[in-house]
PDB file of C-alpha atoms in Angstrom:
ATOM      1  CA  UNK A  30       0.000   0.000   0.000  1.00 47.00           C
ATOM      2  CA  UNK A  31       1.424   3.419  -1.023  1.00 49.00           C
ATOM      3  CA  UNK A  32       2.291   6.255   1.715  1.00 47.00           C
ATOM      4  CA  UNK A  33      -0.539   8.492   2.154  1.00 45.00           C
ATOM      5  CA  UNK A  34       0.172  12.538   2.050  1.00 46.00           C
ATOM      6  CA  UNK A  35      -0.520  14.628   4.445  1.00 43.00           C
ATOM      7  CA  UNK A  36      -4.541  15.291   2.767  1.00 44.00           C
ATOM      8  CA  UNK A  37      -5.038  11.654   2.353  1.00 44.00           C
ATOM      9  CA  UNK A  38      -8.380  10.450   3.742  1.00 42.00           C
ATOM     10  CA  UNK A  39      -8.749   6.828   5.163  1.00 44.00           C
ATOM     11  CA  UNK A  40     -10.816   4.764   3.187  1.00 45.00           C
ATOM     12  CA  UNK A  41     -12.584   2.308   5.775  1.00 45.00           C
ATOM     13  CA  UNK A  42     -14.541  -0.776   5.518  1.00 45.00           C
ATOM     14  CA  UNK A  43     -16.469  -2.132   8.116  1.00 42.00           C
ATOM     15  CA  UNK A  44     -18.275  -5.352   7.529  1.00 41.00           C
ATOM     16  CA  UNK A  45     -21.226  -6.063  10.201  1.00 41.00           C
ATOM     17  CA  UNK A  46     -21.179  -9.483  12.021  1.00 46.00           C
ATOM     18  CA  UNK A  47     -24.844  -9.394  13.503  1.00 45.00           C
ATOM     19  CA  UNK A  48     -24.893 -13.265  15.357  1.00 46.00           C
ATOM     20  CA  UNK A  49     -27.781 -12.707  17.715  1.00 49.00           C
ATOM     21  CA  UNK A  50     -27.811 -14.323  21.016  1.00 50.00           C
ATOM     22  CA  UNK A  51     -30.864 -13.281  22.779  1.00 51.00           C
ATOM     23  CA  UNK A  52     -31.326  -9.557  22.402  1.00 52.00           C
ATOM     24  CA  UNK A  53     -26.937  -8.843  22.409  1.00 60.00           C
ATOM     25  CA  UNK A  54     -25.339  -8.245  18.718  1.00 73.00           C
ATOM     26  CA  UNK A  55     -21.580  -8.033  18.134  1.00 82.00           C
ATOM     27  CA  UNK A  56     -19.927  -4.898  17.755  1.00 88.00           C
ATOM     28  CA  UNK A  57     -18.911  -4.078  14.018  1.00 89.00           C
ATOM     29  CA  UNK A  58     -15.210  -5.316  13.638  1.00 91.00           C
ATOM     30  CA  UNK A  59     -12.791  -3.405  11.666  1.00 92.00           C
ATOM     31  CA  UNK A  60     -11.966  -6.041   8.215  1.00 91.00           C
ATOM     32  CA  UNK A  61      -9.424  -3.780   6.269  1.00 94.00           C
ATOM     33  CA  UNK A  62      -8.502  -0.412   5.401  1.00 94.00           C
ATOM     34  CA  UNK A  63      -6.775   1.800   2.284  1.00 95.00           C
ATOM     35  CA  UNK A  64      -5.648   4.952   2.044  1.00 94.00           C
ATOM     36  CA  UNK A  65      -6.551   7.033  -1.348  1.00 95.00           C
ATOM     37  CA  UNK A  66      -3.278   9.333  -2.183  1.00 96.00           C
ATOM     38  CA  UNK A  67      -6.473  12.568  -1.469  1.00 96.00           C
ATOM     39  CA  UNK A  68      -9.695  13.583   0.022  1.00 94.00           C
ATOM     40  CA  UNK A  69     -12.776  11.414  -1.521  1.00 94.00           C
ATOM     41  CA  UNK A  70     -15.292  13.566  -2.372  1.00 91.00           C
ATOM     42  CA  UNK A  71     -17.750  11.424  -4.038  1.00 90.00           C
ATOM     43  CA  UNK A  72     -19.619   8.160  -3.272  1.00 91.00           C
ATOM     44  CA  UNK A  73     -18.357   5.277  -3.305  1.00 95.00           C
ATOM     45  CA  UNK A  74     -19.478   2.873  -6.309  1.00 96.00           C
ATOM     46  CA  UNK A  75     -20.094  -0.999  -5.835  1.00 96.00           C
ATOM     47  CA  UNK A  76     -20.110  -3.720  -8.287  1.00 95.00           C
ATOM     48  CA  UNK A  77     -19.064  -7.236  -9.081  1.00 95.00           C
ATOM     49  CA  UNK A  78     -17.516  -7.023 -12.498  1.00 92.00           C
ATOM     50  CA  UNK A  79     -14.225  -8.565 -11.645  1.00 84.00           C
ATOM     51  CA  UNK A  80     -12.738 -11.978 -11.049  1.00 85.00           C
ATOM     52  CA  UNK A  81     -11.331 -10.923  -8.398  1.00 83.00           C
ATOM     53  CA  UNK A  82     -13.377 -12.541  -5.342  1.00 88.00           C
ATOM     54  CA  UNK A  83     -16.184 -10.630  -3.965  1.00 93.00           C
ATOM     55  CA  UNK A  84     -17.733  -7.257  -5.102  1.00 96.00           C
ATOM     56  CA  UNK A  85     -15.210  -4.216  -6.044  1.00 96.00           C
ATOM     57  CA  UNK A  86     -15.477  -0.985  -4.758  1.00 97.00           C
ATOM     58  CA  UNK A  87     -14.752   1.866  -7.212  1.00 97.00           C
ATOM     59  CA  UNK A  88     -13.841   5.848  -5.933  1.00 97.00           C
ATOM     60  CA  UNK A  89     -12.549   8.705  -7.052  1.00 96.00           C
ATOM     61  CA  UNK A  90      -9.209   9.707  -5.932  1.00 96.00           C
ATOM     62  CA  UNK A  91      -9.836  14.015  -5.840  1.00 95.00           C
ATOM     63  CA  UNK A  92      -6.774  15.794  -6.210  1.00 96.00           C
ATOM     64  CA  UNK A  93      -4.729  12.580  -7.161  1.00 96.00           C
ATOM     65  CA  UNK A  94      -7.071  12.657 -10.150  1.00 96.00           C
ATOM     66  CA  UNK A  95      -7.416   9.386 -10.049  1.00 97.00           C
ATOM     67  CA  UNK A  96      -9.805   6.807 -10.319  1.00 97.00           C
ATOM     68  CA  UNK A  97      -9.104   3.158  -8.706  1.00 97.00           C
ATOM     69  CA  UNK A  98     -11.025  -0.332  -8.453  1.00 97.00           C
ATOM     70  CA  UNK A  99     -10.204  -1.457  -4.994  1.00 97.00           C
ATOM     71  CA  UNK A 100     -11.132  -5.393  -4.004  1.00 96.00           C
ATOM     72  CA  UNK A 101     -13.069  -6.859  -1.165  1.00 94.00           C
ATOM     73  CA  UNK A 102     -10.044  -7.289   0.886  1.00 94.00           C
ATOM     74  CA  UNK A 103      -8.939  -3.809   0.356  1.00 95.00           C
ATOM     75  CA  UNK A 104      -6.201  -4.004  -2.363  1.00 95.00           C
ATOM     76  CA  UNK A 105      -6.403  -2.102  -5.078  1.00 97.00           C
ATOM     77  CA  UNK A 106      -7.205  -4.228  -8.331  1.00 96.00           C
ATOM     78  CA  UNK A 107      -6.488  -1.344 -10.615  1.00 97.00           C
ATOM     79  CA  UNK A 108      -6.212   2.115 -10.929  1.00 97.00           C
ATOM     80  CA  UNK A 109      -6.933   4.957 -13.864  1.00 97.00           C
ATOM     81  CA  UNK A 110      -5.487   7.976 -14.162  1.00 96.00           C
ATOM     82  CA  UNK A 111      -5.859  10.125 -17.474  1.00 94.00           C
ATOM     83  CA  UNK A 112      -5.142  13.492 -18.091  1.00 88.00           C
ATOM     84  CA  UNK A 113      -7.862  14.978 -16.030  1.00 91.00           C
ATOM     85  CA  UNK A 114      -6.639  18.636 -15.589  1.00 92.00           C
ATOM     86  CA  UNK A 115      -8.928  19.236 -12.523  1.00 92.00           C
ATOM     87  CA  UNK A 116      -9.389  17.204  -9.291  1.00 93.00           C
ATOM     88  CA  UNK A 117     -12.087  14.218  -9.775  1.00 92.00           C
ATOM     89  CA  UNK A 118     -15.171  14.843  -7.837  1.00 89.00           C
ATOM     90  CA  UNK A 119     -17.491  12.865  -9.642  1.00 89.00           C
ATOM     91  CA  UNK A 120     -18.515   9.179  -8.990  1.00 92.00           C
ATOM     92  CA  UNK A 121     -18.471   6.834 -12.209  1.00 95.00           C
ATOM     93  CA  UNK A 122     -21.510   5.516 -13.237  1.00 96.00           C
ATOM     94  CA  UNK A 123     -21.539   1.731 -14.524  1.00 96.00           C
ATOM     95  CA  UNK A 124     -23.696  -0.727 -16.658  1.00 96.00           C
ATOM     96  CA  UNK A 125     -24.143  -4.059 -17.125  1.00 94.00           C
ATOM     97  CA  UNK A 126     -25.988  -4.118 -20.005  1.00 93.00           C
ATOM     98  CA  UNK A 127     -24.398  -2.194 -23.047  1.00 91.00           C
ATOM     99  CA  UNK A 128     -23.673  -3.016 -26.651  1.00 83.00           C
ATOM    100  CA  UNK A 129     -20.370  -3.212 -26.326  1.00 80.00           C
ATOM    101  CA  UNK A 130     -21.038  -6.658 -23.890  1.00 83.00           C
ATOM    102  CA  UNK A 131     -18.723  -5.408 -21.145  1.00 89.00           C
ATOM    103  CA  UNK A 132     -19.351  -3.972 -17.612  1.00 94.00           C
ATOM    104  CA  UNK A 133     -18.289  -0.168 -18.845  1.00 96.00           C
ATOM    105  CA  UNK A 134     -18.015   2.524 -16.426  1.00 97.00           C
ATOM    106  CA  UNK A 135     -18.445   6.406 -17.581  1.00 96.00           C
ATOM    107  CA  UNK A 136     -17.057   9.031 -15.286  1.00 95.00           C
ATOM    108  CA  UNK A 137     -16.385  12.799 -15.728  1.00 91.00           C
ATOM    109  CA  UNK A 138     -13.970  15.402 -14.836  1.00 90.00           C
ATOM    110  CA  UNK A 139     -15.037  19.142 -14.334  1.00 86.00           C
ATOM    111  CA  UNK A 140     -12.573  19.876 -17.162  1.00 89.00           C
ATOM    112  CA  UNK A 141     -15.066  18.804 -19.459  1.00 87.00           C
ATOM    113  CA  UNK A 142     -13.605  15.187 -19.988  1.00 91.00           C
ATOM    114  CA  UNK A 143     -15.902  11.713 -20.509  1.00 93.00           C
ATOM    115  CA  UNK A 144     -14.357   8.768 -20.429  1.00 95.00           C
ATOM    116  CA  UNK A 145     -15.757   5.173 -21.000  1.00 96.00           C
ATOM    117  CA  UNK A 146     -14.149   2.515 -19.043  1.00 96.00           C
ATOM    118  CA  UNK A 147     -13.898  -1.155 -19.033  1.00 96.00           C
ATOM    119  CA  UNK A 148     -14.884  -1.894 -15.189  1.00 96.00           C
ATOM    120  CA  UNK A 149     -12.916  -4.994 -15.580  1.00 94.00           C
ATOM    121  CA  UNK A 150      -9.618  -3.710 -15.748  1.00 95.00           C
ATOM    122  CA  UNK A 151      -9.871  -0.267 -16.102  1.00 96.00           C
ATOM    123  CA  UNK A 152      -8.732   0.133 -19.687  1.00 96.00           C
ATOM    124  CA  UNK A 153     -10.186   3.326 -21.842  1.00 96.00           C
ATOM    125  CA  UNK A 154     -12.461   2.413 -24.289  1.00 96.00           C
ATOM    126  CA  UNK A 155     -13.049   5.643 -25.643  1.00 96.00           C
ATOM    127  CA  UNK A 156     -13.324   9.687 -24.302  1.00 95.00           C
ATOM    128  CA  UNK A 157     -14.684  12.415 -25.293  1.00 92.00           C
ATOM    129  CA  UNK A 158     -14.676  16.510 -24.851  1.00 89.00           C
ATOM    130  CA  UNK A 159     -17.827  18.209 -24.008  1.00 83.00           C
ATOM    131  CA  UNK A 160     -18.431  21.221 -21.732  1.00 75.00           C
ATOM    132  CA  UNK A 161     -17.542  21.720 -17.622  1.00 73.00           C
ATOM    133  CA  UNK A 162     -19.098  18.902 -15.643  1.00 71.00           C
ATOM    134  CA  UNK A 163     -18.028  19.262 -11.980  1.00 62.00           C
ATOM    135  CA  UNK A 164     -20.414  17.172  -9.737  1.00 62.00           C
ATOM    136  CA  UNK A 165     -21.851  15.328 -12.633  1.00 75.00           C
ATOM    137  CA  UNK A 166     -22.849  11.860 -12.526  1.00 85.00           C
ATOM    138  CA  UNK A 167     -23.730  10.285 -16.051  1.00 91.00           C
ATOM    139  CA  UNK A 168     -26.827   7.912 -16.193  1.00 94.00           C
ATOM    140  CA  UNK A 169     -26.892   4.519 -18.324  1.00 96.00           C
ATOM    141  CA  UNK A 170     -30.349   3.979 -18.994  1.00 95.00           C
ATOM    142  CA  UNK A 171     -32.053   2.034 -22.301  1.00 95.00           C
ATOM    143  CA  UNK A 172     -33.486   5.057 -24.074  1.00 94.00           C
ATOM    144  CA  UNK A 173     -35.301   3.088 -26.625  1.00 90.00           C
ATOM    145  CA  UNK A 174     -36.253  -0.450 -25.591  1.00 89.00           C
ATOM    146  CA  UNK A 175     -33.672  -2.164 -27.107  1.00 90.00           C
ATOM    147  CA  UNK A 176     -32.450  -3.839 -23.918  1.00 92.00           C
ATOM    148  CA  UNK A 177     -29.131  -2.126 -23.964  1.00 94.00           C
ATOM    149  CA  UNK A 178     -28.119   1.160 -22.258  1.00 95.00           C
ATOM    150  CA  UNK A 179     -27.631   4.623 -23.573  1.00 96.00           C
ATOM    151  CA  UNK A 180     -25.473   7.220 -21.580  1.00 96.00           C
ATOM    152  CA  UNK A 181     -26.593  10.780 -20.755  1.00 94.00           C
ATOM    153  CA  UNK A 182     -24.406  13.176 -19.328  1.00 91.00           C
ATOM    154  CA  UNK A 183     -25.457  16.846 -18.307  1.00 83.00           C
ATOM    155  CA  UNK A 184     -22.559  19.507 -18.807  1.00 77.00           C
ATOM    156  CA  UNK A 185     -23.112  23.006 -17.248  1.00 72.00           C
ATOM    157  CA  UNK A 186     -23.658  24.588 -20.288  1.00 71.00           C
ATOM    158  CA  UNK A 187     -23.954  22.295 -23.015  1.00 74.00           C
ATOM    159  CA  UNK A 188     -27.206  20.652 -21.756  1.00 81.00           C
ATOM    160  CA  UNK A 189     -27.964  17.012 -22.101  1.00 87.00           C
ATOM    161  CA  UNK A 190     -26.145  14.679 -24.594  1.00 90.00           C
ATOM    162  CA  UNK A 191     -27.164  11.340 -25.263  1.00 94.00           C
ATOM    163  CA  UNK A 192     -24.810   8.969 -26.490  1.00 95.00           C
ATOM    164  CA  UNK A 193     -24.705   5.133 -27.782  1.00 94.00           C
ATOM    165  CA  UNK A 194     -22.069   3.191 -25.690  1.00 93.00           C
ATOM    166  CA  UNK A 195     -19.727   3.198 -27.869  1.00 93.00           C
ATOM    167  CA  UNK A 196     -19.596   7.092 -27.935  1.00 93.00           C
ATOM    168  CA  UNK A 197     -21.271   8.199 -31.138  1.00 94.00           C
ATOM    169  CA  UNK A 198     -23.679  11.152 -29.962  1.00 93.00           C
ATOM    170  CA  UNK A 199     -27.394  10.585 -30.002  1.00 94.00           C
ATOM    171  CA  UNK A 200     -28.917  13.844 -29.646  1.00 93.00           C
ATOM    172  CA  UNK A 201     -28.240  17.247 -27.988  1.00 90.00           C
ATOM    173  CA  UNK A 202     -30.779  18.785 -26.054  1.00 88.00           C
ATOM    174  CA  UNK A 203     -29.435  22.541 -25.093  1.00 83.00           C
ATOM    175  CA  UNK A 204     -31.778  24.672 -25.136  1.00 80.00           C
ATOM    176  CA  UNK A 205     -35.716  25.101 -23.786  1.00 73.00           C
ATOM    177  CA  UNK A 206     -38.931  25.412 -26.233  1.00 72.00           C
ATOM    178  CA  UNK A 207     -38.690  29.480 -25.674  1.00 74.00           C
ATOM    179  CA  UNK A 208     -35.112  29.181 -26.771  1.00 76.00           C
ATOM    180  CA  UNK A 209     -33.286  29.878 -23.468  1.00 76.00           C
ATOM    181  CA  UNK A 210     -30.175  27.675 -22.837  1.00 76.00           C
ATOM    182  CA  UNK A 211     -30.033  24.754 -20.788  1.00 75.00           C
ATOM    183  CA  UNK A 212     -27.861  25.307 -17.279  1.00 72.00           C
ATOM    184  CA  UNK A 213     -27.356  22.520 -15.160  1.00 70.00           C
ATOM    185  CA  UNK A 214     -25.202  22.587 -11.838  1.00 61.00           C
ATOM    186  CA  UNK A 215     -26.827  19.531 -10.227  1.00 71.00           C
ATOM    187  CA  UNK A 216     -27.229  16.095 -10.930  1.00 76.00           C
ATOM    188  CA  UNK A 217     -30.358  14.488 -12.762  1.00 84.00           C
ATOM    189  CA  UNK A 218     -32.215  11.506 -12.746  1.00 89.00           C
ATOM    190  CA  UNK A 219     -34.866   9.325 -15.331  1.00 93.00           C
ATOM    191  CA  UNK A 220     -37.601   7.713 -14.660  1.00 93.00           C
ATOM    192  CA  UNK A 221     -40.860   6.236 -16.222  1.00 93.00           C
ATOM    193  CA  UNK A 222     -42.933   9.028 -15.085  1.00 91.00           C
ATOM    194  CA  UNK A 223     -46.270   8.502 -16.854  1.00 91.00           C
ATOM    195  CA  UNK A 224     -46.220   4.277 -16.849  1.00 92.00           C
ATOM    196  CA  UNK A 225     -45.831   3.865 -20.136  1.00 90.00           C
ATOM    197  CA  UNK A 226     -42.608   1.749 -20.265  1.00 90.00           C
ATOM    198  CA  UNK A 227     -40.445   4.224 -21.496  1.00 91.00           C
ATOM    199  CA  UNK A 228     -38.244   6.479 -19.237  1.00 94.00           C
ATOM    200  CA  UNK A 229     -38.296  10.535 -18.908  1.00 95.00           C
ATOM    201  CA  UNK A 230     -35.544  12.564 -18.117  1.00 93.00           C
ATOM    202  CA  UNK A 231     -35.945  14.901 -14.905  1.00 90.00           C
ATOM    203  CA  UNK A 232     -33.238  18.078 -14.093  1.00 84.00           C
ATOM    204  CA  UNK A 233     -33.097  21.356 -11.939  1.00 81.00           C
ATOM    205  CA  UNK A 234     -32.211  23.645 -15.064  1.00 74.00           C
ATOM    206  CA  UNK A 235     -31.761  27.516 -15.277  1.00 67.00           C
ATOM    207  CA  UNK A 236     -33.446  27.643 -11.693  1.00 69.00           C
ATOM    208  CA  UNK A 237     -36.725  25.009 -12.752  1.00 78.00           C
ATOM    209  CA  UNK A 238     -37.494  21.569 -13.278  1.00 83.00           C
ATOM    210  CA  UNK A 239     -37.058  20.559 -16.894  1.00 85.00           C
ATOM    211  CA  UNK A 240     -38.875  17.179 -18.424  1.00 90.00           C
ATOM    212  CA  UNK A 241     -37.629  15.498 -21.557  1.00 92.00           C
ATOM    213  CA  UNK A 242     -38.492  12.435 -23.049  1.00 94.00           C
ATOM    214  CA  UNK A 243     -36.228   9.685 -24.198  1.00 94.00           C
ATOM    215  CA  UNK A 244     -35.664  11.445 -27.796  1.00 93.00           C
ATOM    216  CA  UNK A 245     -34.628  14.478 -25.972  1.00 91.00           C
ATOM    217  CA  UNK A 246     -38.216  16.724 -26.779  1.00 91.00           C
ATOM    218  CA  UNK A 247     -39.226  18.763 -23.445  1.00 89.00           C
ATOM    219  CA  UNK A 248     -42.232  17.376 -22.045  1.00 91.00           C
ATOM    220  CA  UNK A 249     -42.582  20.400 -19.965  1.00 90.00           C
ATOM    221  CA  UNK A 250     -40.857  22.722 -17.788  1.00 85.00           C
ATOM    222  CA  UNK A 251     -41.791  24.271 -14.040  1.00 85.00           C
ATOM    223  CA  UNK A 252     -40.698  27.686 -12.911  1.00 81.00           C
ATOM    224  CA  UNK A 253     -41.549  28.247  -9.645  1.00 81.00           C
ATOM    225  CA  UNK A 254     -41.339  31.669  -7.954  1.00 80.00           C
ATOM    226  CA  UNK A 255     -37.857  30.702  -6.260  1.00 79.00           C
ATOM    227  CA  UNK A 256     -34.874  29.265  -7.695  1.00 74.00           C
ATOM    228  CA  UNK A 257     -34.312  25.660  -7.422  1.00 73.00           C
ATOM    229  CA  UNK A 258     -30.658  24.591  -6.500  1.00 70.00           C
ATOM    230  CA  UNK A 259     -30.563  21.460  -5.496  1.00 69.00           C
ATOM    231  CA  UNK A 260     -30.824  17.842  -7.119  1.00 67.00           C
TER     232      UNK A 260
END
């Protein structure tokens, strides 16, 4: 395990033994621990998509700019570290289900990088360039029934971007019906809204909630009297 700097925050597993005997439960007992080179900023991501035994636990190193695939017993399986130009405060996003028939993570940098990732090993598959996305989490969701997931990604002045998983763009959605542009700070969510088996897109933009369907066409938009800021 590397030497941690002076900023580096412990990374700390505890796995809960509950063995009941009458009404008592053990304490939680400490299983491993690793230190990440920086402060962690974002969630933790879990997923089995290794050989490795057990599920793997994937975080964002912040001002290492790095992103790593730590095991359950605490080593780290691999780690990815492009040329992110800003520290990485986003957590990756990962599907099961793509095209490309590989676990693929997508992460972004507030630099404006997106990068597609092979959760397996932690090879780049492909990247792209679009606008600031600090705080962003990309969504892999099946846009059009196909069984297979798209990616979104919000940028902070782009607007939304949907993209195949191999990385050719979709559509573009950057602007509202009156014309004004799309500004997103927060992250976003989908979900089938209106039961009809396909999933709408839901954002705080420009200060209101913006709805768009899977095609990228506003539903409808809600401006209330105050400014929405948060998720």
């Amino acid at each position: 395990m590397r030497k941690a700097s002076r900023f580096s925050l412990l990374f700390t597993v505890l796995i809960l033994g509950l063995a009941l005997a009458g009404t008592a439960q053990q304490k939680p007992t400490l299983k491993w621990t690793f230190e990440a080179e920086s402060n962690l900023y974002a969630a933790p991501l879990v997923a089995d998509v290794n050989p490795h035994p057990g599920l793997e636990i994937f975080i964002s190193d912040s001002e290492a700019r790095t992103l790593r695939c730590i095991g359950s017993d605490g080593t780290e399986i691999w780690n990815f570290r492009p040329a992110w130009t800003k520290r990485q405060t986003s957590a990756p996003a990962i599907s099961l289900k793509t095209n490309q028939r590989k676990p693929t993570l997508a992460v972004v940098n507030s630099d404006g990088l997106l990068y597609a990732i092979d959760a397996a090993n932690g090879t780049e598959l492909w990247h792209k360039k679009l606008g600031g996305m600090e705080w962003c989490i990309p969504v892999w969701v099946d846009l059009n029934g196909d069984n297979y997931d798209e990616l979104l990604v919000l940028s902070e002045n782009g607007g939304l971007l949907a993209l195949d998983a191999s990385g050719t763009p979709l559509w573009t959605r950057d602007n509202t019906p009156d014309g004004e542009p799309i500004r997103v700070e927060s992250p976003f969510t989908v979900a089938d809204t209106d039961s009809d088996n396909i999933p709408e897109i839901l954002a705080v933009a420009s200060g209101g909630l913006l709805c768009l369907d899977s095609s990228g066409t506003v539903r409808w938009t809600y401006q209330p009297s105050h400014t929405i800021i948060g998720a």
